[in-house]
PDB file of N, CA, C and O in Angstrom:
ATOM      1  N   UNK A   1       0.951  -1.144  -0.015  1.00 96.00           N
ATOM      2  CA  UNK A   1      -0.494   0.386  -0.187  1.00 96.00           C
ATOM      3  C   UNK A   1       1.112   1.436   0.400  1.00 96.00           C
ATOM      4  O   UNK A   1       1.852   1.279   0.551  1.00 96.00           O
ATOM      5  N   UNK A   2       0.389   2.255  -0.361  1.00 98.00           N
ATOM      6  CA  UNK A   2       1.239   3.845  -0.319  1.00 98.00           C
ATOM      7  C   UNK A   2       0.838   4.706   0.714  1.00 98.00           C
ATOM      8  O   UNK A   2       0.016   4.796   0.870  1.00 98.00           O
ATOM      9  N   UNK A   3       1.742   4.934   0.745  1.00 98.00           N
ATOM     10  CA  UNK A   3       1.452   6.465   2.179  1.00 98.00           C
ATOM     11  C   UNK A   3       2.319   7.551   1.630  1.00 98.00           C
ATOM     12  O   UNK A   3       3.274   7.424   1.041  1.00 98.00           O
ATOM     13  N   UNK A   4       2.600   8.762   2.398  1.00 98.00           N
ATOM     14  CA  UNK A   4       3.292   9.443   2.209  1.00 98.00           C
ATOM     15  C   UNK A   4       4.484   9.940   3.275  1.00 98.00           C
ATOM     16  O   UNK A   4       3.918  10.280   4.430  1.00 98.00           O
ATOM     17  N   UNK A   5       5.285   9.013   2.790  1.00 98.00           N
ATOM     18  CA  UNK A   5       6.596   9.270   3.860  1.00 98.00           C
ATOM     19  C   UNK A   5       7.322  10.729   4.270  1.00 98.00           C
ATOM     20  O   UNK A   5       8.288  11.131   3.054  1.00 98.00           O
ATOM     21  N   UNK A   6       7.411  11.692   5.029  1.00 97.00           N
ATOM     22  CA  UNK A   6       8.369  13.407   4.586  1.00 97.00           C
ATOM     23  C   UNK A   6       7.860  13.539   3.201  1.00 97.00           C
ATOM     24  O   UNK A   6       8.688  14.019   2.708  1.00 97.00           O
ATOM     25  N   UNK A   7       6.411  13.623   2.638  1.00 96.00           N
ATOM     26  CA  UNK A   7       6.280  14.257   1.640  1.00 96.00           C
ATOM     27  C   UNK A   7       6.705  13.399  -0.072  1.00 96.00           C
ATOM     28  O   UNK A   7       6.175  14.052  -0.936  1.00 96.00           O
ATOM     29  N   UNK A   8       7.277  12.073   0.354  1.00 97.00           N
ATOM     30  CA  UNK A   8       7.301  11.223  -0.486  1.00 97.00           C
ATOM     31  C   UNK A   8       6.728  10.015  -0.940  1.00 97.00           C
ATOM     32  O   UNK A   8       6.177   9.374   0.448  1.00 97.00           O
ATOM     33  N   UNK A   9       6.309   9.647  -1.503  1.00 98.00           N
ATOM     34  CA  UNK A   9       5.491   8.031  -2.018  1.00 98.00           C
ATOM     35  C   UNK A   9       6.241   7.456  -1.484  1.00 98.00           C
ATOM     36  O   UNK A   9       7.291   7.156  -1.392  1.00 98.00           O
ATOM     37  N   UNK A  10       5.713   6.334  -0.437  1.00 97.00           N
ATOM     38  CA  UNK A  10       6.446   5.176  -0.007  1.00 97.00           C
ATOM     39  C   UNK A  10       5.517   4.089   0.051  1.00 97.00           C
ATOM     40  O   UNK A  10       4.700   3.603   0.251  1.00 97.00           O
ATOM     41  N   UNK A  11       6.018   2.655  -0.410  1.00 97.00           N
ATOM     42  CA  UNK A  11       4.969   1.525  -0.392  1.00 97.00           C
ATOM     43  C   UNK A  11       5.554   0.565   0.639  1.00 97.00           C
ATOM     44  O   UNK A  11       6.762   0.861   1.219  1.00 97.00           O
ATOM     45  N   UNK A  12       4.411   0.273   1.910  1.00 97.00           N
ATOM     46  CA  UNK A  12       4.909  -0.628   3.008  1.00 97.00           C
ATOM     47  C   UNK A  12       3.865  -1.531   2.612  1.00 97.00           C
ATOM     48  O   UNK A  12       2.606  -1.499   1.992  1.00 97.00           O
ATOM     49  N   UNK A  13       4.109  -2.327   3.181  1.00 97.00           N
ATOM     50  CA  UNK A  13       2.999  -3.398   3.763  1.00 97.00           C
ATOM     51  C   UNK A  13       1.837  -3.224   4.363  1.00 97.00           C
ATOM     52  O   UNK A  13       1.747  -2.896   5.416  1.00 97.00           O
ATOM     53  N   UNK A  14       0.446  -3.734   4.325  1.00 97.00           N
ATOM     54  CA  UNK A  14      -0.409  -3.450   5.149  1.00 97.00           C
ATOM     55  C   UNK A  14      -0.410  -4.178   6.447  1.00 97.00           C
ATOM     56  O   UNK A  14       0.511  -5.111   6.559  1.00 97.00           O
ATOM     57  N   UNK A  15      -1.341  -3.336   7.369  1.00 97.00           N
ATOM     58  CA  UNK A  15      -0.533  -4.171   9.094  1.00 97.00           C
ATOM     59  C   UNK A  15       0.497  -3.250   9.490  1.00 97.00           C
ATOM     60  O   UNK A  15       1.030  -3.277  10.454  1.00 97.00           O
ATOM     61  N   UNK A  16       1.317  -2.507   8.075  1.00 98.00           N
ATOM     62  CA  UNK A  16       2.730  -1.904   9.106  1.00 98.00           C
ATOM     63  C   UNK A  16       2.083  -0.629  10.143  1.00 98.00           C
ATOM     64  O   UNK A  16       1.308   0.143  10.006  1.00 98.00           O
ATOM     65  N   UNK A  17       2.924  -0.815  11.403  1.00 98.00           N
ATOM     66  CA  UNK A  17       2.458   0.283  12.220  1.00 98.00           C
ATOM     67  C   UNK A  17       3.838   1.278  12.721  1.00 98.00           C
ATOM     68  O   UNK A  17       4.472   0.730  11.641  1.00 98.00           O
ATOM     69  N   UNK A  18       3.578   2.184  13.284  1.00 98.00           N
ATOM     70  CA  UNK A  18       4.645   3.015  13.384  1.00 98.00           C
ATOM     71  C   UNK A  18       5.971   2.325  13.517  1.00 98.00           C
ATOM     72  O   UNK A  18       6.743   2.924  13.333  1.00 98.00           O
ATOM     73  N   UNK A  19       6.070   1.982  14.810  1.00 97.00           N
ATOM     74  CA  UNK A  19       7.136   0.977  15.068  1.00 97.00           C
ATOM     75  C   UNK A  19       7.876   0.336  13.664  1.00 97.00           C
ATOM     76  O   UNK A  19       9.305   0.037  13.690  1.00 97.00           O
ATOM     77  N   UNK A  20       6.725  -0.446  13.466  1.00 97.00           N
ATOM     78  CA  UNK A  20       7.687  -1.238  12.072  1.00 97.00           C
ATOM     79  C   UNK A  20       8.331  -0.420  10.800  1.00 97.00           C
ATOM     80  O   UNK A  20       9.301  -0.360  10.407  1.00 97.00           O
ATOM     81  N   UNK A  21       7.203   0.860  10.691  1.00 97.00           N
ATOM     82  CA  UNK A  21       8.065   1.925   9.836  1.00 97.00           C
ATOM     83  C   UNK A  21       9.571   2.525  10.232  1.00 97.00           C
ATOM     84  O   UNK A  21      10.389   1.967   9.123  1.00 97.00           O
ATOM     85  N   UNK A  22       9.581   2.793  11.447  1.00 97.00           N
ATOM     86  CA  UNK A  22      10.880   3.163  11.735  1.00 97.00           C
ATOM     87  C   UNK A  22      11.929   1.679  11.601  1.00 97.00           C
ATOM     88  O   UNK A  22      13.303   2.384  11.389  1.00 97.00           O
ATOM     89  N   UNK A  23      11.747   1.210  12.105  1.00 96.00           N
ATOM     90  CA  UNK A  23      12.654   0.073  12.377  1.00 96.00           C
ATOM     91  C   UNK A  23      12.875  -0.866  10.091  1.00 96.00           C
ATOM     92  O   UNK A  23      14.394  -0.558  10.056  1.00 96.00           O
ATOM     93  N   UNK A  24      11.753  -0.530   9.523  1.00 96.00           N
ATOM     94  CA  UNK A  24      12.382  -0.500   8.130  1.00 96.00           C
ATOM     95  C   UNK A  24      13.260   0.951   7.710  1.00 96.00           C
ATOM     96  O   UNK A  24      14.199   0.510   6.828  1.00 96.00           O
ATOM     97  N   UNK A  25      13.003   1.718   8.221  1.00 95.00           N
ATOM     98  CA  UNK A  25      14.338   2.705   7.820  1.00 95.00           C
ATOM     99  C   UNK A  25      15.011   2.739   8.647  1.00 95.00           C
ATOM    100  O   UNK A  25      16.006   3.643   8.244  1.00 95.00           O
ATOM    101  N   UNK A  26      15.420   2.198   9.562  1.00 95.00           N
ATOM    102  CA  UNK A  26      16.638   1.656   9.983  1.00 95.00           C
ATOM    103  C   UNK A  26      16.876   2.821  11.365  1.00 95.00           C
ATOM    104  O   UNK A  26      17.945   3.549  11.810  1.00 95.00           O
ATOM    105  N   UNK A  27      15.709   3.424  11.668  1.00 93.00           N
ATOM    106  CA  UNK A  27      16.068   4.530  13.232  1.00 93.00           C
ATOM    107  C   UNK A  27      15.718   4.290  14.364  1.00 93.00           C
ATOM    108  O   UNK A  27      14.746   3.030  14.373  1.00 93.00           O
ATOM    109  N   UNK A  28      16.086   4.865  14.999  1.00 88.00           N
ATOM    110  CA  UNK A  28      16.206   4.274  16.978  1.00 88.00           C
ATOM    111  C   UNK A  28      14.996   5.222  17.266  1.00 88.00           C
ATOM    112  O   UNK A  28      15.248   6.239  16.585  1.00 88.00           O
ATOM    113  N   UNK A  29      14.506   4.758  18.156  1.00 88.00           N
ATOM    114  CA  UNK A  29      13.597   5.973  18.555  1.00 88.00           C
ATOM    115  C   UNK A  29      13.920   6.870  19.499  1.00 88.00           C
ATOM    116  O   UNK A  29      13.717   7.813  19.360  1.00 88.00           O
ATOM    117  N   UNK A  30      15.010   7.258  19.726  1.00 90.00           N
ATOM    118  CA  UNK A  30      15.756   7.993  20.434  1.00 90.00           C
ATOM    119  C   UNK A  30      15.546   9.799  19.478  1.00 90.00           C
ATOM    120  O   UNK A  30      16.219   9.165  18.275  1.00 90.00           O
ATOM    121  N   UNK A  31      15.230  10.246  20.079  1.00 92.00           N
ATOM    122  CA  UNK A  31      14.973  12.168  19.316  1.00 92.00           C
ATOM    123  C   UNK A  31      14.343  11.877  17.725  1.00 92.00           C
ATOM    124  O   UNK A  31      14.825  12.745  17.118  1.00 92.00           O
ATOM    125  N   UNK A  32      13.334  10.839  18.195  1.00 95.00           N
ATOM    126  CA  UNK A  32      12.610  10.948  16.941  1.00 95.00           C
ATOM    127  C   UNK A  32      11.212  10.788  17.191  1.00 95.00           C
ATOM    128  O   UNK A  32      10.745  10.738  18.075  1.00 95.00           O
ATOM    129  N   UNK A  33      10.344  12.048  16.802  1.00 97.00           N
ATOM    130  CA  UNK A  33       9.228  12.255  16.622  1.00 97.00           C
ATOM    131  C   UNK A  33       8.533  12.044  15.069  1.00 97.00           C
ATOM    132  O   UNK A  33       8.945  12.140  14.325  1.00 97.00           O
ATOM    133  N   UNK A  34       6.873  11.708  15.677  1.00 98.00           N
ATOM    134  CA  UNK A  34       6.174  11.137  14.608  1.00 98.00           C
ATOM    135  C   UNK A  34       4.817  11.587  13.987  1.00 98.00           C
ATOM    136  O   UNK A  34       3.919  11.576  15.360  1.00 98.00           O
ATOM    137  N   UNK A  35       4.383  12.194  13.278  1.00 98.00           N
ATOM    138  CA  UNK A  35       3.383  12.491  12.856  1.00 98.00           C
ATOM    139  C   UNK A  35       2.464  11.834  11.789  1.00 98.00           C
ATOM    140  O   UNK A  35       3.314  11.627  11.170  1.00 98.00           O
ATOM    141  N   UNK A  36       1.111  11.501  12.343  1.00 98.00           N
ATOM    142  CA  UNK A  36       0.374  10.631  11.513  1.00 98.00           C
ATOM    143  C   UNK A  36      -0.819  11.790  11.085  1.00 98.00           C
ATOM    144  O   UNK A  36      -1.484  12.247  11.748  1.00 98.00           O
ATOM    145  N   UNK A  37      -1.118  11.971   9.977  1.00 97.00           N
ATOM    146  CA  UNK A  37      -1.954  12.800   9.257  1.00 97.00           C
ATOM    147  C   UNK A  37      -2.124  14.001  10.321  1.00 97.00           C
ATOM    148  O   UNK A  37      -2.764  14.478  10.979  1.00 97.00           O
ATOM    149  N   UNK A  38      -0.882  14.698  10.609  1.00 96.00           N
ATOM    150  CA  UNK A  38      -0.812  15.806  11.339  1.00 96.00           C
ATOM    151  C   UNK A  38      -1.082  16.134  12.342  1.00 96.00           C
ATOM    152  O   UNK A  38      -1.305  16.941  13.317  1.00 96.00           O
ATOM    153  N   UNK A  39      -1.055  14.553  13.332  1.00 97.00           N
ATOM    154  CA  UNK A  39      -1.014  14.401  14.512  1.00 97.00           C
ATOM    155  C   UNK A  39      -0.121  13.463  15.173  1.00 97.00           C
ATOM    156  O   UNK A  39      -0.033  12.402  14.863  1.00 97.00           O
ATOM    157  N   UNK A  40       0.670  14.374  16.376  1.00 97.00           N
ATOM    158  CA  UNK A  40       1.843  13.777  16.847  1.00 97.00           C
ATOM    159  C   UNK A  40       1.502  12.416  17.481  1.00 97.00           C
ATOM    160  O   UNK A  40       0.129  12.382  18.516  1.00 97.00           O
ATOM    161  N   UNK A  41       2.270  11.194  17.555  1.00 98.00           N
ATOM    162  CA  UNK A  41       1.271  10.120  17.691  1.00 98.00           C
ATOM    163  C   UNK A  41       2.916   9.795  18.613  1.00 98.00           C
ATOM    164  O   UNK A  41       3.761   9.738  18.840  1.00 98.00           O
ATOM    165  N   UNK A  42       2.116   9.822  20.239  1.00 97.00           N
ATOM    166  CA  UNK A  42       3.086   9.629  21.523  1.00 97.00           C
ATOM    167  C   UNK A  42       3.641   8.268  21.643  1.00 97.00           C
ATOM    168  O   UNK A  42       3.079   7.165  20.828  1.00 97.00           O
ATOM    169  N   UNK A  43       5.175   8.057  21.479  1.00 96.00           N
ATOM    170  CA  UNK A  43       6.081   6.933  21.580  1.00 96.00           C
ATOM    171  C   UNK A  43       5.348   5.723  21.985  1.00 96.00           C
ATOM    172  O   UNK A  43       5.254   4.561  21.746  1.00 96.00           O
ATOM    173  N   UNK A  44       4.384   5.756  23.270  1.00 97.00           N
ATOM    174  CA  UNK A  44       3.993   4.858  23.730  1.00 97.00           C
ATOM    175  C   UNK A  44       2.976   4.135  22.718  1.00 97.00           C
ATOM    176  O   UNK A  44       2.270   3.172  23.096  1.00 97.00           O
ATOM    177  N   UNK A  45       2.432   4.587  21.999  1.00 98.00           N
ATOM    178  CA  UNK A  45       1.185   4.109  20.980  1.00 98.00           C
ATOM    179  C   UNK A  45       2.125   4.052  20.098  1.00 98.00           C
ATOM    180  O   UNK A  45       1.231   3.269  19.318  1.00 98.00           O
ATOM    181  N   UNK A  46       3.465   3.836  19.530  1.00 98.00           N
ATOM    182  CA  UNK A  46       3.759   3.582  18.215  1.00 98.00           C
ATOM    183  C   UNK A  46       3.472   1.965  17.545  1.00 98.00           C
ATOM    184  O   UNK A  46       3.159   1.627  16.488  1.00 98.00           O
ATOM    185  N   UNK A  47       3.652   1.008  18.753  1.00 97.00           N
ATOM    186  CA  UNK A  47       3.746  -0.017  18.310  1.00 97.00           C
ATOM    187  C   UNK A  47       2.062  -0.787  17.869  1.00 97.00           C
ATOM    188  O   UNK A  47       2.123  -1.385  17.332  1.00 97.00           O
ATOM    189  N   UNK A  48       1.036  -0.028  18.140  1.00 98.00           N
ATOM    190  CA  UNK A  48      -0.157  -0.076  18.335  1.00 98.00           C
ATOM    191  C   UNK A  48      -0.703   0.473  17.057  1.00 98.00           C
ATOM    192  O   UNK A  48      -2.028   0.373  16.456  1.00 98.00           O
ATOM    193  N   UNK A  49      -0.231   1.330  16.924  1.00 98.00           N
ATOM    194  CA  UNK A  49      -0.628   2.524  15.668  1.00 98.00           C
ATOM    195  C   UNK A  49      -0.178   2.059  14.072  1.00 98.00           C
ATOM    196  O   UNK A  49       0.924   1.967  13.891  1.00 98.00           O
ATOM    197  N   UNK A  50      -1.461   1.426  13.620  1.00 98.00           N
ATOM    198  CA  UNK A  50      -1.256   1.296  12.265  1.00 98.00           C
ATOM    199  C   UNK A  50      -1.201   2.056  11.280  1.00 98.00           C
ATOM    200  O   UNK A  50      -2.217   2.899  11.057  1.00 98.00           O
ATOM    201  N   UNK A  51      -0.728   2.548  10.240  1.00 98.00           N
ATOM    202  CA  UNK A  51      -0.661   3.457   9.125  1.00 98.00           C
ATOM    203  C   UNK A  51      -1.548   2.542   8.101  1.00 98.00           C
ATOM    204  O   UNK A  51      -1.250   1.865   7.641  1.00 98.00           O
ATOM    205  N   UNK A  52      -2.237   3.780   7.553  1.00 97.00           N
ATOM    206  CA  UNK A  52      -3.495   3.214   6.711  1.00 97.00           C
ATOM    207  C   UNK A  52      -3.120   3.475   5.252  1.00 97.00           C
ATOM    208  O   UNK A  52      -2.279   4.315   5.503  1.00 97.00           O
ATOM    209  N   UNK A  53      -3.025   3.026   4.368  1.00 97.00           N
ATOM    210  CA  UNK A  53      -3.272   3.906   2.966  1.00 97.00           C
ATOM    211  C   UNK A  53      -3.937   5.371   2.406  1.00 97.00           C
ATOM    212  O   UNK A  53      -4.265   5.927   3.097  1.00 97.00           O
ATOM    213  N   UNK A  54      -2.503   6.008   1.951  1.00 97.00           N
ATOM    214  CA  UNK A  54      -2.526   6.520   1.956  1.00 97.00           C
ATOM    215  C   UNK A  54      -2.248   8.173   2.903  1.00 97.00           C
ATOM    216  O   UNK A  54      -2.051   9.469   3.123  1.00 97.00           O
ATOM    217  N   UNK A  55      -2.041   7.385   4.386  1.00 98.00           N
ATOM    218  CA  UNK A  55      -1.927   8.310   5.230  1.00 98.00           C
ATOM    219  C   UNK A  55      -0.368   9.397   5.051  1.00 98.00           C
ATOM    220  O   UNK A  55       0.573   8.761   4.181  1.00 98.00           O
ATOM    221  N   UNK A  56      -0.651  10.281   5.511  1.00 98.00           N
ATOM    222  CA  UNK A  56       0.614  11.174   5.967  1.00 98.00           C
ATOM    223  C   UNK A  56       1.433  11.248   6.939  1.00 98.00           C
ATOM    224  O   UNK A  56       1.084  11.638   7.883  1.00 98.00           O
ATOM    225  N   UNK A  57       2.539   9.984   6.756  1.00 98.00           N
ATOM    226  CA  UNK A  57       3.708  10.277   7.783  1.00 98.00           C
ATOM    227  C   UNK A  57       5.349  11.573   8.135  1.00 98.00           C
ATOM    228  O   UNK A  57       5.317  11.243   7.019  1.00 98.00           O
ATOM    229  N   UNK A  58       4.992  11.890   9.095  1.00 98.00           N
ATOM    230  CA  UNK A  58       6.276  12.661   8.578  1.00 98.00           C
ATOM    231  C   UNK A  58       7.187  11.874  10.375  1.00 98.00           C
ATOM    232  O   UNK A  58       6.355  12.136  11.310  1.00 98.00           O
ATOM    233  N   UNK A  59       8.345  12.212   9.658  1.00 97.00           N
ATOM    234  CA  UNK A  59       9.055  11.496  10.815  1.00 97.00           C
ATOM    235  C   UNK A  59      10.143  12.450  10.771  1.00 97.00           C
ATOM    236  O   UNK A  59      10.678  13.123   9.941  1.00 97.00           O
ATOM    237  N   UNK A  60      10.713  13.435  12.093  1.00 95.00           N
ATOM    238  CA  UNK A  60      11.342  14.364  12.037  1.00 95.00           C
ATOM    239  C   UNK A  60      12.175  13.919  13.587  1.00 95.00           C
ATOM    240  O   UNK A  60      12.136  12.967  14.301  1.00 95.00           O
ATOM    241  N   UNK A  61      13.840  14.366  13.337  1.00 89.00           N
ATOM    242  CA  UNK A  61      15.116  13.922  14.249  1.00 89.00           C
ATOM    243  C   UNK A  61      15.314  15.123  14.791  1.00 89.00           C
ATOM    244  O   UNK A  61      15.635  15.820  13.792  1.00 89.00           O
ATOM    245  N   UNK A  62      15.645  15.123  16.079  1.00 84.00           N
ATOM    246  CA  UNK A  62      16.080  15.952  16.671  1.00 84.00           C
ATOM    247  C   UNK A  62      17.877  16.249  16.473  1.00 84.00           C
ATOM    248  O   UNK A  62      18.228  15.028  16.300  1.00 84.00           O
ATOM    249  N   UNK A  63      17.968  17.300  16.152  1.00 78.00           N
ATOM    250  CA  UNK A  63      19.705  17.719  15.681  1.00 78.00           C
ATOM    251  C   UNK A  63      20.006  18.484  17.375  1.00 78.00           C
ATOM    252  O   UNK A  63      19.328  19.631  17.624  1.00 78.00           O
ATOM    253  N   UNK A  64      21.167  18.336  17.464  1.00 73.00           N
ATOM    254  CA  UNK A  64      21.898  19.334  18.208  1.00 73.00           C
ATOM    255  C   UNK A  64      23.040  20.239  17.354  1.00 73.00           C
ATOM    256  O   UNK A  64      23.172  19.986  16.325  1.00 73.00           O
ATOM    257  N   UNK A  65      23.108  21.357  18.002  1.00 68.00           N
ATOM    258  CA  UNK A  65      24.030  22.266  17.132  1.00 68.00           C
ATOM    259  C   UNK A  65      23.953  23.659  18.205  1.00 68.00           C
ATOM    260  O   UNK A  65      23.286  23.871  18.944  1.00 68.00           O
ATOM    261  N   UNK A  66      24.778  24.736  17.409  1.00 59.00           N
ATOM    262  CA  UNK A  66      24.629  25.865  17.719  1.00 59.00           C
ATOM    263  C   UNK A  66      25.085  27.100  17.040  1.00 59.00           C
ATOM    264  O   UNK A  66      25.059  26.740  15.822  1.00 59.00           O
TER     265      UNK A  66
END
């Protein structure tokens, strides 16, 4: 199924959760925020939150600097 990940189309398997998606991307949860259809998904809900067809997923990574 197709979703929109950070503005680009991406194919994922049906039933993919936010946790699955991050694992597929090779990202560790530390310093990551995820929004699903413009709503922040709490980290505690990532494993239970299924990404649906056409969903808009934004993954943001915190950066340090000065």
